[in-house]
């Protein structure tokens, strides 16, 4: 029987409590691996470059670089 490939997820949000809550929920599912967390768009870009996740869950309003700009840059770098 083939092993099911797990979905690699990056969590990006400036609210630590929200990130921890989402992480806790996803960790209970066998299909997800949390590859990292970041608190702003600048950290998000670095995290995505280092981990190349399958999915990025990203907040829109964050300091240093908002989620919209970070998402545009992520999509440009990793289409």
Coordinates of C-alpha atoms in Angstrom, one line a residue:
X1 CA 0.0 0.0 0.0
X2 CA 1.4 3.4 -1.0
X3 CA 1.9 6.0 1.7
X4 CA -0.2 9.1 1.2
X5 CA 1.9 12.2 0.6
X6 CA 1.5 14.8 3.4
X7 CA 0.7 18.4 2.6
X8 CA 3.4 20.8 3.7
X9 CA 1.9 23.9 5.3
X10 CA 3.5 27.3 6.2
X11 CA 1.5 29.4 8.8
X12 CA 1.9 33.2 8.5
X13 CA 0.1 35.5 10.9
X14 CA 1.3 38.2 13.3
X15 CA -1.0 36.8 16.1
X16 CA 0.8 34.1 17.9
X17 CA -2.4 32.7 19.5
X18 CA -4.1 32.3 16.1
X19 CA -1.0 30.6 14.6
X20 CA -0.9 28.2 17.5
X21 CA -4.6 27.4 17.3
X22 CA -4.4 26.6 13.6
X23 CA -1.2 24.6 14.1
X24 CA -2.9 22.6 16.8
X25 CA -5.9 21.8 14.6
X26 CA -3.7 20.8 11.6
X27 CA -1.4 18.7 13.7
X28 CA -4.4 16.4 14.6
X29 CA -4.8 15.6 10.9
X30 CA -2.6 12.9 9.4
X31 CA -2.4 14.7 6.1
X32 CA -0.6 17.9 7.1
X33 CA 3.0 18.8 8.1
X34 CA 3.6 22.3 9.5
X35 CA 6.9 23.3 8.0
X36 CA 7.2 26.6 9.7
X37 CA 5.7 29.8 11.0
X38 CA 6.2 33.5 10.5
X39 CA 4.8 36.7 12.0
X40 CA 5.1 39.1 9.0
X41 CA 5.5 39.2 5.3
X42 CA 9.2 39.6 5.3
X43 CA 9.6 36.4 7.5
X44 CA 7.1 34.7 5.2
X45 CA 9.3 35.2 2.2
X46 CA 12.3 33.8 4.0
X47 CA 10.3 30.8 5.3
X48 CA 8.8 29.9 2.0
X49 CA 12.2 30.1 0.3
X50 CA 13.7 27.8 2.9
X51 CA 10.9 25.3 3.2
X52 CA 9.0 25.4 -0.2
X53 CA 5.6 24.5 1.3
X54 CA 2.7 23.1 -0.7
X55 CA 0.3 25.5 1.0
X56 CA 0.8 29.0 2.6
X57 CA -1.9 30.1 5.1
X58 CA -1.3 33.8 5.3
X59 CA -2.9 36.8 7.1
X60 CA -3.7 39.9 5.1
X61 CA -2.9 42.6 7.7
X62 CA 0.6 42.2 9.2
X63 CA 3.5 44.5 10.0
X64 CA 6.6 45.0 7.8
X65 CA 4.9 43.6 4.7
X66 CA 1.2 42.8 4.4
X67 CA -0.1 39.4 3.2
X68 CA -1.2 40.7 -0.1
X69 CA 2.3 41.9 -1.1
X70 CA 3.9 38.8 0.4
X71 CA 1.6 36.6 -1.6
X72 CA 2.4 38.4 -4.8
X73 CA 6.1 38.0 -4.2
X74 CA 5.7 34.3 -3.2
X75 CA 3.7 33.6 -6.4
X76 CA 6.4 35.4 -8.5
X77 CA 9.2 33.3 -6.9
X78 CA 7.3 30.0 -6.7
X79 CA 4.6 29.9 -9.5

